[in-house]
Each structure stands twice: as C-alpha cells, then as structure tokens.
PDB file of C-alpha atoms in Angstrom:
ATOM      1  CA  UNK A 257      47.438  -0.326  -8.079  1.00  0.00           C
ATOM      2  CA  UNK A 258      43.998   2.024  -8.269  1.00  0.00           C
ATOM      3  CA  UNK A 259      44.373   5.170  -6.645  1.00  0.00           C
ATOM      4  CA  UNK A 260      42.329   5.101  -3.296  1.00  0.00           C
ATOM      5  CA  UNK A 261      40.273   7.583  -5.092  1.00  0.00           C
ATOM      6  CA  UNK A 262      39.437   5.460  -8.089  1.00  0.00           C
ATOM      7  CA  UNK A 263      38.132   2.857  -5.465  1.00  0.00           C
ATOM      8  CA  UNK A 264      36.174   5.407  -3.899  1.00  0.00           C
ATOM      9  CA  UNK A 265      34.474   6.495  -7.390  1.00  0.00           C
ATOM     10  CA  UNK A 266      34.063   3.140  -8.582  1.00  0.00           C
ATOM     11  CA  UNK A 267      32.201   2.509  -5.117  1.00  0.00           C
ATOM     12  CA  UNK A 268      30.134   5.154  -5.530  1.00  0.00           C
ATOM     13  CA  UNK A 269      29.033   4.387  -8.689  1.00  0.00           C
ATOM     14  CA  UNK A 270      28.353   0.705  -8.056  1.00  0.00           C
ATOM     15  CA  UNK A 271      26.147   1.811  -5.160  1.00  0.00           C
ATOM     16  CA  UNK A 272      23.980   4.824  -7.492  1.00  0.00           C
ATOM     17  CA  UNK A 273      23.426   1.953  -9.963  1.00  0.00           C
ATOM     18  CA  UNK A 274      22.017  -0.221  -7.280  1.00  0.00           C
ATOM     19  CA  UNK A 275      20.159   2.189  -5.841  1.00  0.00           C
ATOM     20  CA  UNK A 276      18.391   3.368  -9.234  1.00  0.00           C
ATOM     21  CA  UNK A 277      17.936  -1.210  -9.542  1.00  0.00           C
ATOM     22  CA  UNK A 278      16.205  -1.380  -6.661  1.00  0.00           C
ATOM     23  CA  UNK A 279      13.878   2.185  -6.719  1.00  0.00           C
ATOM     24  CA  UNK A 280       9.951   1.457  -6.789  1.00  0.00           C
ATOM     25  CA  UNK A 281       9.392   3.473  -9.662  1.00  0.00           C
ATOM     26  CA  UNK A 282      11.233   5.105 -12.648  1.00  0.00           C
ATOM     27  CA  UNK A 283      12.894   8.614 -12.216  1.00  0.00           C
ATOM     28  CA  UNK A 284      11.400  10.968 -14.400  1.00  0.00           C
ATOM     29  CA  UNK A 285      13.793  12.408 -17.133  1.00  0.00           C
ATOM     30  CA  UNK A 286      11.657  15.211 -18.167  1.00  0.00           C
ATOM     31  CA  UNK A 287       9.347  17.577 -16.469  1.00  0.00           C
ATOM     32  CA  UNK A 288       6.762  15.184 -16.279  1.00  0.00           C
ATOM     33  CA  UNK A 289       5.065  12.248 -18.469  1.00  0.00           C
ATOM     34  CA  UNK A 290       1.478  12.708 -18.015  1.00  0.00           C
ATOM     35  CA  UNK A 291       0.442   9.217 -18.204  1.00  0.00           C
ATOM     36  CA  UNK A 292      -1.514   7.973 -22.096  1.00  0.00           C
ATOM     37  CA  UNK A 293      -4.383   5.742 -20.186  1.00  0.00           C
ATOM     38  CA  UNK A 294      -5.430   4.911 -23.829  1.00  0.00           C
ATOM     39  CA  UNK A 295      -2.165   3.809 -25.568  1.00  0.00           C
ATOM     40  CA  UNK A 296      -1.926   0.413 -26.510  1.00  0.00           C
ATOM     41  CA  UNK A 297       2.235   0.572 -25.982  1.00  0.00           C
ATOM     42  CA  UNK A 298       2.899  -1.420 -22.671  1.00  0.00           C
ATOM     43  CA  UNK A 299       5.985  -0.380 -20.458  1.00  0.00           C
ATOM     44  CA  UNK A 300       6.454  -0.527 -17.027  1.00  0.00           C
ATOM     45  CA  UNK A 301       3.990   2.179 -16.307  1.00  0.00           C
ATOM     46  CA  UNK A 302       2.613   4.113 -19.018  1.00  0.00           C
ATOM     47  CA  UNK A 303       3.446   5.597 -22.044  1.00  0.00           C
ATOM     48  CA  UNK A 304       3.978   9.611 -22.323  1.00  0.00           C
ATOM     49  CA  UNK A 305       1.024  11.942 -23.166  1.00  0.00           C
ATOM     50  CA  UNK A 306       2.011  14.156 -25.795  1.00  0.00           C
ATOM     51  CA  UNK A 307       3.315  17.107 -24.274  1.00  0.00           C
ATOM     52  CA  UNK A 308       1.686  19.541 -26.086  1.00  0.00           C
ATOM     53  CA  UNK A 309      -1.706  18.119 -24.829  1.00  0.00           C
ATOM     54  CA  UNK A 310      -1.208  18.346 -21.772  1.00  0.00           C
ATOM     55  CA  UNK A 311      -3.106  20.820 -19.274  1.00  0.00           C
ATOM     56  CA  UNK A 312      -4.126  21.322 -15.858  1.00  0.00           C
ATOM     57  CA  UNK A 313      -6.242  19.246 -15.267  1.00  0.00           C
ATOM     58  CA  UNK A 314      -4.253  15.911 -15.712  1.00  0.00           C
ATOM     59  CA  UNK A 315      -2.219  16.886 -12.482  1.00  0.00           C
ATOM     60  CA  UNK A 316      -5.832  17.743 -10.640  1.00  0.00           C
ATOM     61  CA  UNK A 317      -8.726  15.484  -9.231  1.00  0.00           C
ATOM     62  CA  UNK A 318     -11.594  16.737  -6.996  1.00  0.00           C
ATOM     63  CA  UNK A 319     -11.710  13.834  -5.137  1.00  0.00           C
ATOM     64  CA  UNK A 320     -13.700  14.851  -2.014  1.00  0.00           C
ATOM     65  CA  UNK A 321     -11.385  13.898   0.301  1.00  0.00           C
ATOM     66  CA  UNK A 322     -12.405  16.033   2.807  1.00  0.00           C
ATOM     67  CA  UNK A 323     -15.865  14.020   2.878  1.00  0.00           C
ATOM     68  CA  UNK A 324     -16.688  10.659   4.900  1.00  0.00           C
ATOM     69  CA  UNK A 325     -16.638   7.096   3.378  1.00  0.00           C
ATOM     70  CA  UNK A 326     -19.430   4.209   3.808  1.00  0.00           C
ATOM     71  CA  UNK A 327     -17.438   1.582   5.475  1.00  0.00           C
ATOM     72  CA  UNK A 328     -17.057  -1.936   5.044  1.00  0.00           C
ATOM     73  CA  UNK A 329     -18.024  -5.097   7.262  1.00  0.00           C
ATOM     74  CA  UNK A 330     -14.450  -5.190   8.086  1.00  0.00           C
ATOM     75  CA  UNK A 331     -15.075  -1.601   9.320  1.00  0.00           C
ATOM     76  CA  UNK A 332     -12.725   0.181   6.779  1.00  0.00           C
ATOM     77  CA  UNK A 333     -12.843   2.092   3.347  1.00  0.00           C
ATOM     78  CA  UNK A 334      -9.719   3.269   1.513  1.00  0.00           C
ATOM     79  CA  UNK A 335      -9.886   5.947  -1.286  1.00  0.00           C
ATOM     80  CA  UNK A 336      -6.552   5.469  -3.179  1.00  0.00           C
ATOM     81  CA  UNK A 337      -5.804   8.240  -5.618  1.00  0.00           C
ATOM     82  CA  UNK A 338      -3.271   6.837  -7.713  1.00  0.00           C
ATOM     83  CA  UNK A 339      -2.124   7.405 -11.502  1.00  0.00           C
ATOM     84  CA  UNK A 340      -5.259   5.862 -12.666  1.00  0.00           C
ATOM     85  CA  UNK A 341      -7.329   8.961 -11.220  1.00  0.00           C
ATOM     86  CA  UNK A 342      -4.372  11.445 -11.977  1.00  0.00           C
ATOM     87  CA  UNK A 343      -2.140  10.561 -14.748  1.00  0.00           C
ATOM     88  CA  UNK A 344       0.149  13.141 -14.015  1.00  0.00           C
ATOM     89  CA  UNK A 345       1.463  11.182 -11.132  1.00  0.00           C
ATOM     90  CA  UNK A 346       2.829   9.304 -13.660  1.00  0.00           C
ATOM     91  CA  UNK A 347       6.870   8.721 -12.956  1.00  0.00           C
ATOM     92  CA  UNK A 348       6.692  10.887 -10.394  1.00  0.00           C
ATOM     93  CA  UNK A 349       6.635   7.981  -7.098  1.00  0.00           C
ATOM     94  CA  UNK A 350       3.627   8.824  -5.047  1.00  0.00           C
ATOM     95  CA  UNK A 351       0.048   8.585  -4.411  1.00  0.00           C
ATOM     96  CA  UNK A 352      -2.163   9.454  -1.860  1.00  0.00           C
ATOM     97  CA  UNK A 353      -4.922   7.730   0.517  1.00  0.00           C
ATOM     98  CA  UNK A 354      -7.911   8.510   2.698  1.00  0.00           C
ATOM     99  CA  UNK A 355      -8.577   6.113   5.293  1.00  0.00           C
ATOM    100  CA  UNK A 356     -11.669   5.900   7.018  1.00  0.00           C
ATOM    101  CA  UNK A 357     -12.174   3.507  10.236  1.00  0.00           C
ATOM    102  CA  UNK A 358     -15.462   2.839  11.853  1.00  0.00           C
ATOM    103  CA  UNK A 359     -15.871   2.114  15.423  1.00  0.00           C
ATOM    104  CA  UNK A 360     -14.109  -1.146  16.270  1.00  0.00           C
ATOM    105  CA  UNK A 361     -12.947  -0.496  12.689  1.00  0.00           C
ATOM    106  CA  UNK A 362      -9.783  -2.255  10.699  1.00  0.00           C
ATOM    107  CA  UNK A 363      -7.515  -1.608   8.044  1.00  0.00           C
ATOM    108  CA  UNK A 364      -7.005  -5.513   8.056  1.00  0.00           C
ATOM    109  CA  UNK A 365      -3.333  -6.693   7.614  1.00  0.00           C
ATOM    110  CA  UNK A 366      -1.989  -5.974   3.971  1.00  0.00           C
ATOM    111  CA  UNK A 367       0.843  -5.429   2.007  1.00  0.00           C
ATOM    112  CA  UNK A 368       1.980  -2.320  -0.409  1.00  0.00           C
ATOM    113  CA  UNK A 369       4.645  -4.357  -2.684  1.00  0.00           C
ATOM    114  CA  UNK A 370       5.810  -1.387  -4.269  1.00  0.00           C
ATOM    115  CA  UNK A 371       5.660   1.375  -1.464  1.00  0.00           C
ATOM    116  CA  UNK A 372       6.775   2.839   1.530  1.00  0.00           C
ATOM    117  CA  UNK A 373       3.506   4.608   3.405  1.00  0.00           C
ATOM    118  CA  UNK A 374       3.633   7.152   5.517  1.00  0.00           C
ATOM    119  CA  UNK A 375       0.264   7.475   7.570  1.00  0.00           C
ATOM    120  CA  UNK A 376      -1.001  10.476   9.598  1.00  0.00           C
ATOM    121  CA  UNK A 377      -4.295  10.656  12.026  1.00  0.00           C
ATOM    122  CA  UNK A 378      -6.513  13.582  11.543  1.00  0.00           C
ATOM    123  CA  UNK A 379      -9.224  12.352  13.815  1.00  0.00           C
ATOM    124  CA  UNK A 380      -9.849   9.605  16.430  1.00  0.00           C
ATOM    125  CA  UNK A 381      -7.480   7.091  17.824  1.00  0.00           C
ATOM    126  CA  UNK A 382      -5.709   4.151  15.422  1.00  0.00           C
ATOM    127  CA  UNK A 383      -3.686   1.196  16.718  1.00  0.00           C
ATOM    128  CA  UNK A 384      -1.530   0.954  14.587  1.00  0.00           C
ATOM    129  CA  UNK A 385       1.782  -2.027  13.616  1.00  0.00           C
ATOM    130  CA  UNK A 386       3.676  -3.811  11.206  1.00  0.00           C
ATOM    131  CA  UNK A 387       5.743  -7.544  11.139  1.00  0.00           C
ATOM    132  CA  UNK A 388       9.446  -7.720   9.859  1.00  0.00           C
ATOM    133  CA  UNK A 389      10.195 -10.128   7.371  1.00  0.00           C
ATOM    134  CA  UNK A 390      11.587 -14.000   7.886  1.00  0.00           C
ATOM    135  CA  UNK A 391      15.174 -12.420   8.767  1.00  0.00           C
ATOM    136  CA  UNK A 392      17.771 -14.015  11.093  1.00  0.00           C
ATOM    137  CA  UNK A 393      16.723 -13.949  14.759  1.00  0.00           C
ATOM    138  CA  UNK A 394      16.413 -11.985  17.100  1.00  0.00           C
ATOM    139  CA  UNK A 395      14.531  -9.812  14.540  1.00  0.00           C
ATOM    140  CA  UNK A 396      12.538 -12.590  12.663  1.00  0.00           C
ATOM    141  CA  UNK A 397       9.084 -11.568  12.459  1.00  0.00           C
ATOM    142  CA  UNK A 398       9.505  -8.622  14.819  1.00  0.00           C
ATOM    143  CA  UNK A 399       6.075  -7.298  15.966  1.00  0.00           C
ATOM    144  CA  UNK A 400       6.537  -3.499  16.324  1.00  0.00           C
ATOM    145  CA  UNK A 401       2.968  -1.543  17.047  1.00  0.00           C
ATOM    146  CA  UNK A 402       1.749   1.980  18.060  1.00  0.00           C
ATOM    147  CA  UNK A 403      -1.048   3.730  19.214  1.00  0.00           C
ATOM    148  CA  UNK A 404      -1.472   7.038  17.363  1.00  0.00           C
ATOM    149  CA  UNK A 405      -3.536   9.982  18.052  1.00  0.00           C
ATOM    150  CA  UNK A 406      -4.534  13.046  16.368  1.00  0.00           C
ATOM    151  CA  UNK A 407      -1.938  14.457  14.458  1.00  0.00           C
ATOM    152  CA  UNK A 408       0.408  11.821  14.904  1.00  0.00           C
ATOM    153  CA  UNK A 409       2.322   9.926  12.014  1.00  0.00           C
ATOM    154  CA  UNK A 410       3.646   6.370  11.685  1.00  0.00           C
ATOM    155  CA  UNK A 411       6.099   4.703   9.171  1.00  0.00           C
ATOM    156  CA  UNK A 412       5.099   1.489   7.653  1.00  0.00           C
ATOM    157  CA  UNK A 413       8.481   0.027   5.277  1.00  0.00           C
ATOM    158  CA  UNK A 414       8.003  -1.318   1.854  1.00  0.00           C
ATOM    159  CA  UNK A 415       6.515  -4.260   1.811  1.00  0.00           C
ATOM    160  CA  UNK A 416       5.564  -5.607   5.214  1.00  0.00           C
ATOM    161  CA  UNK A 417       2.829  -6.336   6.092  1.00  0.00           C
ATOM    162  CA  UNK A 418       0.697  -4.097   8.605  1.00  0.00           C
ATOM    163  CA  UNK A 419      -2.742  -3.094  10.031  1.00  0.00           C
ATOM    164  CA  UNK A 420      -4.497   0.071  11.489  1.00  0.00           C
ATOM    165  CA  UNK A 421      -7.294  -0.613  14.034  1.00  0.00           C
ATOM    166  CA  UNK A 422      -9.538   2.043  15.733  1.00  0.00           C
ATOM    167  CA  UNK A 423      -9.802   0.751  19.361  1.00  0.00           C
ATOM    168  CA  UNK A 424     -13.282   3.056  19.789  1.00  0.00           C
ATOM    169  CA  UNK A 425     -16.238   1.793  20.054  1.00  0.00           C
ATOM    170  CA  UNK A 426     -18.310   5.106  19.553  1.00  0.00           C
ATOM    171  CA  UNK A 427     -16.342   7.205  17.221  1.00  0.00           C
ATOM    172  CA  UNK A 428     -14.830   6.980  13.520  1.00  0.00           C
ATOM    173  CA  UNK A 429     -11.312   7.814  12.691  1.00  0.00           C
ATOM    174  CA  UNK A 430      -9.648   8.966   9.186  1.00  0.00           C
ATOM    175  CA  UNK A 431      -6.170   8.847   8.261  1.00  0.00           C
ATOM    176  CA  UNK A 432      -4.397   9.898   5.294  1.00  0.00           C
ATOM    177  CA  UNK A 433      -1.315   8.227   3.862  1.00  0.00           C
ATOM    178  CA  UNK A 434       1.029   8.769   1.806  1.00  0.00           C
ATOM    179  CA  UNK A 435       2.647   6.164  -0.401  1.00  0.00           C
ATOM    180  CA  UNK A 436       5.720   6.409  -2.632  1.00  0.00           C
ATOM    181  CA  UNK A 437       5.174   4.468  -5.489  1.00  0.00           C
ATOM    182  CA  UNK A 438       2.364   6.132  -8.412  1.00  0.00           C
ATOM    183  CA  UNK A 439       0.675   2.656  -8.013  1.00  0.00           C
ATOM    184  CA  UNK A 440       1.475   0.868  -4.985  1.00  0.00           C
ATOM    185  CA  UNK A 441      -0.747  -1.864  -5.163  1.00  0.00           C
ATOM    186  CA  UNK A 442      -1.794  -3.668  -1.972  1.00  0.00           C
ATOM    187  CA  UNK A 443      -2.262  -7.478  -1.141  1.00  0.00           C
ATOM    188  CA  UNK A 444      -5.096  -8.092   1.752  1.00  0.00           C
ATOM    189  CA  UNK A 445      -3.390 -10.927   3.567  1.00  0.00           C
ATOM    190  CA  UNK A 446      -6.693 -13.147   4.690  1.00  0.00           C
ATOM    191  CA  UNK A 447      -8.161 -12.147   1.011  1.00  0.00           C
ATOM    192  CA  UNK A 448      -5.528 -13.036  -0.857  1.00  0.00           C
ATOM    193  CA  UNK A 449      -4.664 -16.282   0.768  1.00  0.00           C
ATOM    194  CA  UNK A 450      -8.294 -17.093   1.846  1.00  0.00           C
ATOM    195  CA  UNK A 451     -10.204 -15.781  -1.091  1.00  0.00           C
ATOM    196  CA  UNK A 452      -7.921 -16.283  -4.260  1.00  0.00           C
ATOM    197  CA  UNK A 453      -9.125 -17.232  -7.618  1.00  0.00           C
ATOM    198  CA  UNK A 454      -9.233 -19.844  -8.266  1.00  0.00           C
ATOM    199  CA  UNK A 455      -8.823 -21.250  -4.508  1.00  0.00           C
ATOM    200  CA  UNK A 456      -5.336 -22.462  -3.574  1.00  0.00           C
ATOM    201  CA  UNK A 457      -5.767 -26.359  -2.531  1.00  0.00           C
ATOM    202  CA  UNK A 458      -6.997 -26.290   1.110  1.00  0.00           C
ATOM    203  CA  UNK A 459      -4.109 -29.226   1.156  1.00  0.00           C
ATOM    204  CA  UNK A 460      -1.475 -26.577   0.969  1.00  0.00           C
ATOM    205  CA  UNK A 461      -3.085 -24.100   3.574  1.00  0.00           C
ATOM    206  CA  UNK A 462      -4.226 -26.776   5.909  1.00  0.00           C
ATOM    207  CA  UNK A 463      -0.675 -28.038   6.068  1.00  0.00           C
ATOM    208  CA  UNK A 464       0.771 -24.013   5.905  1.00  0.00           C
ATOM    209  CA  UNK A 465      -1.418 -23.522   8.831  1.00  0.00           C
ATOM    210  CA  UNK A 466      -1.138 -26.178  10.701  1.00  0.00           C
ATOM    211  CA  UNK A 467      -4.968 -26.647  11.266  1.00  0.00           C
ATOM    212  CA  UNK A 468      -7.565 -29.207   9.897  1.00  0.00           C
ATOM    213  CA  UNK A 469      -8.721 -28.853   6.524  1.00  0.00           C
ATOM    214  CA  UNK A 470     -12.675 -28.316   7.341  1.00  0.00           C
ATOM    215  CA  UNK A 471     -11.285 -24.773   9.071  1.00  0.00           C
ATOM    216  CA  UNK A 472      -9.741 -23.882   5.576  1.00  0.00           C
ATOM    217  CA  UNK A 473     -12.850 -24.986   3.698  1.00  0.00           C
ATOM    218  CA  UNK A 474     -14.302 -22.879   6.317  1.00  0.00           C
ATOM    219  CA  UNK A 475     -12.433 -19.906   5.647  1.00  0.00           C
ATOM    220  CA  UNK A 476     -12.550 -20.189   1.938  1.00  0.00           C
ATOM    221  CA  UNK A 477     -16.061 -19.977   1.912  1.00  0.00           C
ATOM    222  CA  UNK A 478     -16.591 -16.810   3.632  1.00  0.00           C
ATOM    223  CA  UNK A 479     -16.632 -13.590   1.188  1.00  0.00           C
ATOM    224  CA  UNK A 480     -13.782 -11.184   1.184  1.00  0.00           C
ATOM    225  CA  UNK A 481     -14.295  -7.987   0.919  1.00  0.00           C
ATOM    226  CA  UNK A 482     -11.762  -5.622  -1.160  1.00  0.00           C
ATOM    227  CA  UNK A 483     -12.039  -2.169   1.355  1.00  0.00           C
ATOM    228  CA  UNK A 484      -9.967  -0.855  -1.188  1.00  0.00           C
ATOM    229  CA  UNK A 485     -11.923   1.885  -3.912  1.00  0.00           C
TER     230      UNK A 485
END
C-alpha cells in the first residue's frame, strides 16, 4: 500500500498540473519573451523577439493615460493597453485599462474570457456588478453589485459577465483596471448577440428571448458601438 506520503505527493502534483491546464496565459520560462508582432510562426501568443534585440522601449508605451477620453453614445471609452501596444507584456499575464464614464455613462455588460479584472475609481462615483454563471441554485445567476467611490476597488472573476455605470448626471468618472491575461479580450453582450456578423437568425433570438421577432429585427438594426480602443 502507498505510503500516506506518496498520496500526498501524487496529490499535489495532480493539482500543480491542473492548475498550470487551466492558467489564462503561459508562464514565462525565461526573463521575458518580448513579443515578434511580425513573425509569421503562430503559437498561442507570440513568438520570442530575439533577445539580443531587445531594449527599453518594448516594455514602455506613453500612452497618455493620465489624459481624458471622447466618449461614446453608450457613454463609455476604454483604452486597453495590451501586448499589441507593449510586446513585452508578452507571457507575462496582464494588461492594463483606462476607463472613462460620462455622465449617466456605461461600461455596458461584457465579458473578459481570458481575465480576471481588478478595477479601481480615481474619480467620480461607478455602480458597479457582475452575474454568476448557470450554476446549481441558490447561486444560479447570482446578481452581486456595488457602488464604488474614489479610491475604492472591486473584483470582477474571469469570465462573467459585468457592467460599470456612473449614476451622475453632471460629472465624468475614470477607472483603471487591471486584467490578468496579456490579451484579455472582451465580448459586449448586446453587440455580440445583437450586432454579430453575419446576424444570428432572429428565429433563434426571438425564441432565446422569449419576445416577438419584429423586437429582434428591431434590435439588429440598431448600430453597435465597440467602446473598446
């Protein structure tokens, strides 16, 4: 019979490998791998910059992020530096976001498939929540929400979907987040299932949504605008 510390071991190990299965992105295995934008090799990610090319600034960007953003119609813009705008981020999990909320403004409800965010105010007042997923009850589709002030931070889990909304109707708000994942990529909920190309059949949604299918015609006609730059 194994030793009670063989089980142990072997439990550990079973539980690193699934861990390292189910990480967003790679682990690095070197310093870093400054990311080749121009290489025609496809991984998951990107190829390695050779090493000896590397400099400064592909781990720097002056992105302005200290300056305002023209918002939206949905009242929202969102300046994602990711490892397309830094390709030293490249392996190395994270990326960062300005958010910037008009009055009445929304970060409509969206998705980050391949990231945790971590979101904190640095001016105005955000409403702020996310939905669980279509677990057993009592925590199917959990609502939990927040309202966040200056300085304050909130956690939104990989892959739910959630929403910011600045309740003001006289002053802006900015946020910055940070996401861990070098690309997290986000799905707009209403743009993605509303404004898809081509259209999914207004058959499916209508019956999805339980609503006639002149209000998904409707829908699918309106434009849907990506606040994401």
């Amino acid at each position: 019979m194994a030793s009670s510390s063989s089980i142990l071991l072997f439990a550990a190990l079973i539980a690193l490998v699934s861990w390292q299965a189910t990480a967003s992105d790679p682990s690095p295995l070197q310093d870093f791998c400054v990311a080749d934008l121009h290489s025609p090799v496809r991984v998951n990610g990107f190829v390695c910059k050779n090493p000896m090319e590397v400099n400064a600034d592909d781990f720097f960007k002056a992105a302005n992020l200290d300056k305002p953003r023209v918002t939206n119609k949905v009242g929202s813009n969102v300046t994602l530096i990711n490892v397309m705008q830094i390709a030293g981020l490249n392996t190395l999990g994270i990326s960062i976001a300005r958010i910037d909320y008009a009055p009445l403004g929304q970060n409509p409800p969206h998705t980050h498939p391949r990231a945790t965010e971590i979101l904190t105010v640095l001016e105005g007042t955000l409403y702020v929540g996310f939905v669980t997923s279509n677990q057993p009850a009592p925590n199917r589709n959990k609502f939990l929400s927040k309202m966040l002030n200056k300085g304050d931070v909130f956690v939104f889990p990989v892959g739910l979907i959630h929403f910011q909304f600045n309740p003001n109707p006289h002053q802006p708000a900015v946020a910055i987040a940070a996401l861990s994942s070098q690309n997290p990529g986000a799905i707009t909920i209403a743009n993605a299932v509303f404004g898809s190309d081509p259209p999914i059949s207004d058959d499916v949604l209508a019956k999805a949504f339980q609503v006639e299918k002149n209000t998904i015609d409707y829908l699918q006609a309106q434009f849907w605008e990506n606040n994401h730059n």
